[in-house]
Coordinates of C-alpha atoms in Angstrom, one line a residue:
X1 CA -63.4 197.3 229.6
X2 CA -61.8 201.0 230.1
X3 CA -61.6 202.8 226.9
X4 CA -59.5 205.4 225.7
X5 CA -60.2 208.2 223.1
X6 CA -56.8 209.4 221.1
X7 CA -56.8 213.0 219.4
X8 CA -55.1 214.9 216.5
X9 CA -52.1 212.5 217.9
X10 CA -49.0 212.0 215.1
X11 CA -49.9 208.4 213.2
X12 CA -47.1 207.2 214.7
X13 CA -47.1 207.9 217.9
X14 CA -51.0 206.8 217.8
X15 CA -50.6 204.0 216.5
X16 CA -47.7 203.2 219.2
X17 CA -50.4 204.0 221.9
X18 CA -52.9 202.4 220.5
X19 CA -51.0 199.0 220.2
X20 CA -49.6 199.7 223.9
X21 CA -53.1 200.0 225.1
X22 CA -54.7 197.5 223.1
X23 CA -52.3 195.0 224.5
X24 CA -53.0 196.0 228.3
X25 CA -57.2 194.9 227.6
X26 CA -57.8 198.5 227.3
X27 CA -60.1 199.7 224.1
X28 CA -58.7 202.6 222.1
X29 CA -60.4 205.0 219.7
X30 CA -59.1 207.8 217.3
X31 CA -59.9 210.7 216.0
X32 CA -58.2 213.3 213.8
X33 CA -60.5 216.2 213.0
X34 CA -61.9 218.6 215.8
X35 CA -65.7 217.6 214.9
X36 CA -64.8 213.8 214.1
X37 CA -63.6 214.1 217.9
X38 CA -66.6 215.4 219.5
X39 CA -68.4 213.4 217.6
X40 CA -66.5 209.8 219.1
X41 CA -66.2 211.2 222.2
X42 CA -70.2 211.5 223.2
X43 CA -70.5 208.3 221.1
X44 CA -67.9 206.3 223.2
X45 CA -68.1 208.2 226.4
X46 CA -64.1 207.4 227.0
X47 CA -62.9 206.8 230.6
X48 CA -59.7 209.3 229.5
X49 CA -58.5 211.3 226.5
X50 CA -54.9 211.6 225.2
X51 CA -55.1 214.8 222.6
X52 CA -52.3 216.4 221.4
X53 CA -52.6 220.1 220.9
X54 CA -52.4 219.8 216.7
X55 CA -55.6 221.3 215.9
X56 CA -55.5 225.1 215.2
X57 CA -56.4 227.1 218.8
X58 CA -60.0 228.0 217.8
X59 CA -60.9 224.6 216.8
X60 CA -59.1 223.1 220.3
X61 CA -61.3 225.9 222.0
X62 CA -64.7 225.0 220.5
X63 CA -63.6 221.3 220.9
X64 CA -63.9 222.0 224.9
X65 CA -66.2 224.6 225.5
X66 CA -68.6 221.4 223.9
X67 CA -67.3 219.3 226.4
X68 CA -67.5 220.9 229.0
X69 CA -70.9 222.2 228.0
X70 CA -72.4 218.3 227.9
X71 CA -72.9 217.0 231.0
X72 CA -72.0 213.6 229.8
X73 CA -68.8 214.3 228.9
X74 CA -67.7 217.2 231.3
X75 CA -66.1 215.4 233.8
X76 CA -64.0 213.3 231.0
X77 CA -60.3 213.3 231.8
X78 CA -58.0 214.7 229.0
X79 CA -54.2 214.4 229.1
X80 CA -52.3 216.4 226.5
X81 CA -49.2 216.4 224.7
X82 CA -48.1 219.3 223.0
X83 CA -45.2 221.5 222.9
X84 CA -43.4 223.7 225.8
X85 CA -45.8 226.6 226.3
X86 CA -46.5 228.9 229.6
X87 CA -47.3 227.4 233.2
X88 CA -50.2 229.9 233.1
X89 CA -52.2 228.7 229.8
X90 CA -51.6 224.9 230.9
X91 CA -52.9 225.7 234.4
X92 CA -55.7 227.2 232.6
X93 CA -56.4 224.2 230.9
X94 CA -57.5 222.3 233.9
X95 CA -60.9 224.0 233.5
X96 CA -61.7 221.6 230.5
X97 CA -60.5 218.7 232.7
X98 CA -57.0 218.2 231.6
X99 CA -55.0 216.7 234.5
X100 CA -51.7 216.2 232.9
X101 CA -49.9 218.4 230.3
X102 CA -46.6 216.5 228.6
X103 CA -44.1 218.3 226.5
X104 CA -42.6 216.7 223.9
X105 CA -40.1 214.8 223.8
X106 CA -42.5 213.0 226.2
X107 CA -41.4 210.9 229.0
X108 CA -43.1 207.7 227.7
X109 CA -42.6 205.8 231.7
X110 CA -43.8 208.8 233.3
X111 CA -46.7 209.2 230.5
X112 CA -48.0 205.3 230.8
X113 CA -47.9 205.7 234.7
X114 CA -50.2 208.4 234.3
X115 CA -53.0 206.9 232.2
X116 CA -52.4 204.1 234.6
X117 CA -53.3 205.7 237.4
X118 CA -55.9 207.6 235.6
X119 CA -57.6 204.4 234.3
X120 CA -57.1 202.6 237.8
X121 CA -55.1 199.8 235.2
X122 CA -51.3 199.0 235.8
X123 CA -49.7 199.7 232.5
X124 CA -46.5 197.8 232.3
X125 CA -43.5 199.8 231.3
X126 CA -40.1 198.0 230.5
X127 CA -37.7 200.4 231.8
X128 CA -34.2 198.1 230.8
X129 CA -31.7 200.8 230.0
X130 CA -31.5 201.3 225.8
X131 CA -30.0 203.7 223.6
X132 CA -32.3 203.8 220.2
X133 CA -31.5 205.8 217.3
X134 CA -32.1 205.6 213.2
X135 CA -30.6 207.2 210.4
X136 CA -30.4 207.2 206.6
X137 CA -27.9 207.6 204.0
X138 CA -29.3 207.0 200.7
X139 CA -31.2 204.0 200.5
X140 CA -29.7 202.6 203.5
X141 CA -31.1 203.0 207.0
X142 CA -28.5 202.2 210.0
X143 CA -30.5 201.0 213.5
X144 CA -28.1 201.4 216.6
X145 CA -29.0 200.1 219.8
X146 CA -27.3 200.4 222.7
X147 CA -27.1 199.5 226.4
X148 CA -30.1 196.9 226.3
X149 CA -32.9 196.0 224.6
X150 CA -36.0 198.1 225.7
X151 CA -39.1 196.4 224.1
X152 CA -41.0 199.9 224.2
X153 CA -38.2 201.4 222.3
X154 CA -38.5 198.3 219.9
X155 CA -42.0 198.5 219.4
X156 CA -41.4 201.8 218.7
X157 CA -39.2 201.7 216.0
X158 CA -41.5 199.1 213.7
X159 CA -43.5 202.6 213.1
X160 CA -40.5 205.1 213.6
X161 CA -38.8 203.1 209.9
X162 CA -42.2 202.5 208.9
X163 CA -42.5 206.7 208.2
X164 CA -39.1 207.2 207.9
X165 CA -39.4 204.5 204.5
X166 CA -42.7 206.3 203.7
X167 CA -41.5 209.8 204.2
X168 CA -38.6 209.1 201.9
X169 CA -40.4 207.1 199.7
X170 CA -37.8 204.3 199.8
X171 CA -38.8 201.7 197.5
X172 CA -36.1 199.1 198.0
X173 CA -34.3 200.1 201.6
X174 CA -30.6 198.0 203.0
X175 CA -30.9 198.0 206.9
X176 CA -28.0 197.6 208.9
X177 CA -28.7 196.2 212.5
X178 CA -26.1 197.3 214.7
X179 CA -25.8 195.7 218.2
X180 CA -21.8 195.7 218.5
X181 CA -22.3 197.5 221.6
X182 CA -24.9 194.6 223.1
X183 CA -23.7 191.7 225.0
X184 CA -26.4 189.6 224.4
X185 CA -27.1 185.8 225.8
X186 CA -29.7 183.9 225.5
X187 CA -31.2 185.0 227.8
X188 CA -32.1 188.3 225.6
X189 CA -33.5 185.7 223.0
X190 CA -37.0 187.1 222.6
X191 CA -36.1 190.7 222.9
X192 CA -33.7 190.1 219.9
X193 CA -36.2 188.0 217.9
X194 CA -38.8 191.1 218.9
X195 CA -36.4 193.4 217.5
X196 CA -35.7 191.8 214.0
X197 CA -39.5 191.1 213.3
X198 CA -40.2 194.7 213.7
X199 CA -37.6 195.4 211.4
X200 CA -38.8 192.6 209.0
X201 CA -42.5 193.6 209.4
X202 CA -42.4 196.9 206.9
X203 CA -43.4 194.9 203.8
X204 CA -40.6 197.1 201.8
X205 CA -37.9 195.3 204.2
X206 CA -36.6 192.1 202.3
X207 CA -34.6 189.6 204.6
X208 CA -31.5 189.6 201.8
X209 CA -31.4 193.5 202.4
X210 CA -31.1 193.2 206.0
X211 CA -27.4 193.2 208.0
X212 CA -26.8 192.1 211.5
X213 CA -23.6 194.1 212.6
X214 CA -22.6 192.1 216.3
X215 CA -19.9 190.4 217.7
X216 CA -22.1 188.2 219.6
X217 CA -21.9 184.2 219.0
X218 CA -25.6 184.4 220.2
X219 CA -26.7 186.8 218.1
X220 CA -25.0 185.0 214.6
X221 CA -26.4 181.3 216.7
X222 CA -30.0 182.8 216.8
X223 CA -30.4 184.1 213.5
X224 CA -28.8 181.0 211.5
X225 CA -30.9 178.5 213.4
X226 CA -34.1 180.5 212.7
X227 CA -36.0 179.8 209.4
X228 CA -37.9 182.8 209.5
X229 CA -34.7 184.8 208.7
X230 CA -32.9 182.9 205.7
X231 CA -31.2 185.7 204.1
X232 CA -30.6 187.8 207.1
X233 CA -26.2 188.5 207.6
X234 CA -24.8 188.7 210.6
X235 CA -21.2 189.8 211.1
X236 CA -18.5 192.3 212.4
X237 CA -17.0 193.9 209.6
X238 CA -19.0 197.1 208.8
X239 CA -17.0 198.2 205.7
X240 CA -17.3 194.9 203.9
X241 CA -21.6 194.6 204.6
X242 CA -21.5 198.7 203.1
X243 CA -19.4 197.5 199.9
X244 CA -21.9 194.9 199.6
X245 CA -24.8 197.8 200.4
X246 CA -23.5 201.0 199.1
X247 CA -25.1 201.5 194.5
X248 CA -23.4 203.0 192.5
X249 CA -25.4 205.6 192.2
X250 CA -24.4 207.2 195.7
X251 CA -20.6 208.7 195.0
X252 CA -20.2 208.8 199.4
X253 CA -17.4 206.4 199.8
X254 CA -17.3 203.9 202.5
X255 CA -14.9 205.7 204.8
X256 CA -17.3 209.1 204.4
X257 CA -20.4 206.9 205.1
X258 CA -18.9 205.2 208.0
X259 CA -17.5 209.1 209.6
X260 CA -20.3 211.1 208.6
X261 CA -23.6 208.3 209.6
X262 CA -21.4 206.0 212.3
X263 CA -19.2 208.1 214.2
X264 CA -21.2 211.3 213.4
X265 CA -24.6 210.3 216.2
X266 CA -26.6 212.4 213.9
X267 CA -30.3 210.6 214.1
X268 CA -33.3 211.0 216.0
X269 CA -32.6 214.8 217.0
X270 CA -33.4 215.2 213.2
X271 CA -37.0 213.6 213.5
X272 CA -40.1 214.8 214.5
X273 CA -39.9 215.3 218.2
X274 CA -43.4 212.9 218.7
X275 CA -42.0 210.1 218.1
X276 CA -39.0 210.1 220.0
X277 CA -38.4 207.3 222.6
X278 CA -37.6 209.1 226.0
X279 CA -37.9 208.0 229.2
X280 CA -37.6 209.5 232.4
X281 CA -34.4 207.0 233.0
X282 CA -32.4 208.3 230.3
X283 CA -32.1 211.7 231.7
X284 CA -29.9 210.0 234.7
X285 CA -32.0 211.9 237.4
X286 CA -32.3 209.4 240.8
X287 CA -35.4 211.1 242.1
X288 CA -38.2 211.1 240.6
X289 CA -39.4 214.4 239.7
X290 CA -43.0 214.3 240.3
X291 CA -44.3 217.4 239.2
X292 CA -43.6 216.4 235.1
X293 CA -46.9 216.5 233.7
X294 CA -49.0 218.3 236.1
X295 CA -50.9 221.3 234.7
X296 CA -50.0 223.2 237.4
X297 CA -48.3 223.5 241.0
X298 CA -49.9 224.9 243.8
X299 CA -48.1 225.7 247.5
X300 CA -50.2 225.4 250.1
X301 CA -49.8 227.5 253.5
X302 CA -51.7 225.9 256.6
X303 CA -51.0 224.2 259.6
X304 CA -54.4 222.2 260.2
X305 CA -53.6 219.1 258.5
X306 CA -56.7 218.1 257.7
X307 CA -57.5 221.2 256.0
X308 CA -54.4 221.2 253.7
X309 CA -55.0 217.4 252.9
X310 CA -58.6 218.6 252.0
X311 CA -57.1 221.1 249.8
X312 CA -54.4 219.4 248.7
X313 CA -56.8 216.3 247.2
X314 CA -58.9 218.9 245.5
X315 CA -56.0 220.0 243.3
X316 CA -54.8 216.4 242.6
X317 CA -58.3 215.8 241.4
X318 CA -56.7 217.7 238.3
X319 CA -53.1 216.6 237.9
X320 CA -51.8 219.9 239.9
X321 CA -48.7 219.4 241.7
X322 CA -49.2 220.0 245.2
X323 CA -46.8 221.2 248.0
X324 CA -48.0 221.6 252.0
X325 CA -45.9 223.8 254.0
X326 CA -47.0 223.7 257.6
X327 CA -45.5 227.1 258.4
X328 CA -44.7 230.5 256.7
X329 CA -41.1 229.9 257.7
X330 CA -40.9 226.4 256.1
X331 CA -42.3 228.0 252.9
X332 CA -40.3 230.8 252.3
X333 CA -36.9 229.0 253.3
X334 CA -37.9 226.3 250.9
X335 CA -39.3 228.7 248.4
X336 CA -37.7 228.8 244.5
X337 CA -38.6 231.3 242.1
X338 CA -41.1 229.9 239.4
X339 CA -42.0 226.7 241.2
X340 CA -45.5 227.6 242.0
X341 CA -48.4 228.8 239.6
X342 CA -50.5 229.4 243.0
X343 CA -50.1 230.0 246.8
X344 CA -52.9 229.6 248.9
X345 CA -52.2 231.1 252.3
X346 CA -53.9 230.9 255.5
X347 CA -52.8 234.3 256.9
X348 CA -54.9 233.2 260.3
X349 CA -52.1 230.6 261.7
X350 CA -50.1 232.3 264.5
X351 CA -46.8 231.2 262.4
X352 CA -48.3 231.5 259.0
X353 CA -45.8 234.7 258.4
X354 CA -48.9 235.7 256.0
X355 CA -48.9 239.2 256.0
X356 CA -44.6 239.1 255.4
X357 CA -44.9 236.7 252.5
X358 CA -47.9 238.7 250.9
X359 CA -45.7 241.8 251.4
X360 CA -42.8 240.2 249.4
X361 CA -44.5 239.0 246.8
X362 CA -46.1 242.4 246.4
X363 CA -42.8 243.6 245.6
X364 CA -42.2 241.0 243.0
X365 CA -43.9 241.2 239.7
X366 CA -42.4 237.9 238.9
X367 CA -44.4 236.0 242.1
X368 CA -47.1 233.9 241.9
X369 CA -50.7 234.8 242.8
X370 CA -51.7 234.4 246.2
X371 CA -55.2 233.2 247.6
X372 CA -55.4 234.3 250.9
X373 CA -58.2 231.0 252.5
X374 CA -58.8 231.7 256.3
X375 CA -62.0 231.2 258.7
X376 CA -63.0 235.0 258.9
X377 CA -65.7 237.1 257.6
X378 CA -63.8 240.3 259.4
X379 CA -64.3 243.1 257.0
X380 CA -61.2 245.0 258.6
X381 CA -59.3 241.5 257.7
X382 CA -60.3 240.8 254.4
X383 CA -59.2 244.6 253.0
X384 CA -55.9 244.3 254.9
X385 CA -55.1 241.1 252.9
X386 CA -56.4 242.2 249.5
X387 CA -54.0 245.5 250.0
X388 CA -51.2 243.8 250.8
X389 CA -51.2 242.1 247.6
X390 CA -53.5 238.8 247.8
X391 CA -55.1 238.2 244.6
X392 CA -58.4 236.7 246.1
X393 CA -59.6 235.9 249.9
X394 CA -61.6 233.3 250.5
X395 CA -63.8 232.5 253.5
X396 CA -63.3 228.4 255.2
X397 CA -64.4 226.0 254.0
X398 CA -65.3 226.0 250.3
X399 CA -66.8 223.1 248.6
X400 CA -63.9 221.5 246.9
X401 CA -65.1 222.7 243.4
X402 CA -65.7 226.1 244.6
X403 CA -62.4 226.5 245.8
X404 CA -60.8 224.7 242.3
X405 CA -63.2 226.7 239.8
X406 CA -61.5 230.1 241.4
X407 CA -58.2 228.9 241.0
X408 CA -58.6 228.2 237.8
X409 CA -60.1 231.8 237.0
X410 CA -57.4 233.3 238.8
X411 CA -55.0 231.6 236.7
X412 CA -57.0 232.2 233.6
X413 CA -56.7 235.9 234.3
X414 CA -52.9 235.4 234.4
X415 CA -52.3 234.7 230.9

């Protein structure tokens, strides 16, 4: 069985993972504290990490300089999570084995594809279209869903009210359901069921305190024919359930709490961006962006293909995003500011344009650096390239680890 090691992560979000993983056959382990991490990983010997960068800097350092310093866990493949921070110091952190780097709000599709592919394992994603979000007023939490029912998003929100009821230290919370935007059938039967046990699972959530708002016959059908839910309301008229909700002890009237929580969208914007349910859908895009997630991208100038295939599968090896460009011409038509953390450049290909494109980049502070790879040991050749502004030249071929390891330094040196 594939196991997984989970670091420093948000209790939430871990715990999301972990029943996500648990549920695809694969074996999950956790850790919170930078020594109570080493510790399981050279005990468990994990087929990947997921670590969120929580832990202080010098205790996310020493965590792995040890791992890369053990030969048992060296080659160990980490994917982080963390917050938006320079190309340059996530490149860098390739070194340690991290092959994918997401910022939060993370991109939970494009995040489960990932450890899929890392673990060889297809981990099922239910992509179906859904609009989640939460809020409170008082003692009463409203639940909007939208456009579908996602059962990721679902599962997700059992421990998204779970905190929020914690964090608030809500002793006696009214939850109003509201799917008037849903047209649900039958067909949508165990989504919905899905949906309400999650809400009913907090042990603080009592069935009497719980309001379906729908205009669906389905919805009022399914929950009056099932035991499990005696107590549980289902209708269409909001202010009448908030009358019914709303103690005296909370002066908002029902107009204010119906304009200020309703019509207002204020919700999971306000939460703690871990937790959030986004997927690469929701942002509308129709191609795939392939590069989210990758510790670095690289542009690769050469036209042998076999030797930019070579090179190119040595920097997948590590989650960069790689680009091949047969020609100089192709490259620098195609070429965007700030795309590439690293050019490597064979300035030896009749139309590799080398010497040009080294030239312009010398004259921009804001370029990438540039590792000039060619077959020549030409002395004459070598100090041409380094004055025109390549950051390193390197002889063909490299082994593939020799070529990685001074990339990495080169990048290291960048931040």
């Amino acid at each position: 069985m594939k196991s997984v090691l989970i670091i420093d992560a948000h209790p939430l979000f871990r715990d999301f993972l972990k029943d996500k993983l648990t549920a695809g056959k694969i074996e999950v382990n956790t850790a919170s504290e930078d020594r109570d991490a080493f510790t399981k990983m050279i005990t468990t010997l994990p087929n990947l990490i997921i670590m969120d960068r929580g832990m202080a800097e010098n205790q996310i350092s020493d965590f792995m300089q040890k791992k890369i310093s053990d030969p048992n866990t060296a080659s160990i493949p980490i994917i982080m999570t963390g917050p938006l921070i320079d190309k340059a110091l996530i490149g860098s952190l390739a070194r340690y084995g991290v092959i994918k780097y997401f910022t939060k709000p993370i991109k939970f599709d494009l995040f489960f594809e990932s450890i899929g592919n890392v673990l060889k394992l297809p981990v099922v994603m239910d992509t179906t279209p859904c609009v989640l979000d939460i809020h409170r007023n008082g003692n009463i939490i409203f639940i909007e869903v939208a456009q579908g029912l996602n059962r990721e998003k679902l599962a997700l929100l059992k421990f998204k009210l779970a905190e929020m009821i914690e964090r608030e230290e809500l002793e006696n919370p009214k939850i109003i359901l509201m799917l008037t935007n849903l047209d649900l059938t039958f067909i949508d039967g165990l989504n919905l069921e899905y949906l309400i046990n999650n809400v009913l699972d907090n042990p603080k959530v009592h069935r009497k305190n719980v309001k379906i708002l729908s205009l669906s016959e389905f919805v009022n059908d399914l929950v009056d024919g099932h035991t499990e839910y005696d107590g549980i309301e289902v209708t269409d008229n909001l202010p009448r359930v908030l009358n019914t909700l709303v103690e005296s002890s909370i002066t908002t009237s029902v107009s204010d709490l119906i304009t200020e929580k309703i019509l207002s969208g204020t919700g999971m914007d306000d939460m703690d961006s871990s937790i959030e349910t986004r997927f690469y859908s929701d942002t509308g895009s129709i191609e795939k962006d392939e590069s989210i997630g990758s510790v670095f991208s690289v542009a690769v100038i050469d036209q042998n293909p076999q030797s930019a295939a070579n090179i190119q599968k040595t920097f997948d090896s590590v989650g960069a995003k790689t680009d091949i460009f047969s020609t100089g011409k192709d490259f620098q038509e195609q070429y965007v500011p700030d795309k590439y953390s690293l050019v490597i450049l064979d300035v030896l290909e009749p139309e590799s344009k080398g010497f040009e494109i080294l030239n312009e980049f010398r004259a921009d502070r804001f370029a990438p650096p540039v590792i000039v790879y060619s077959a020549s040991a030409q002395r004459d050749l070598i100090v041409r390239v380094l004055s025109s502004g390549a950051s390193l030249y390197l002889m063909k071929p490299q082994k593939p680890e020799t070529l990685l390891d001074k990339a990495i330094s080169l990048l290291n040196k960048k931040i």
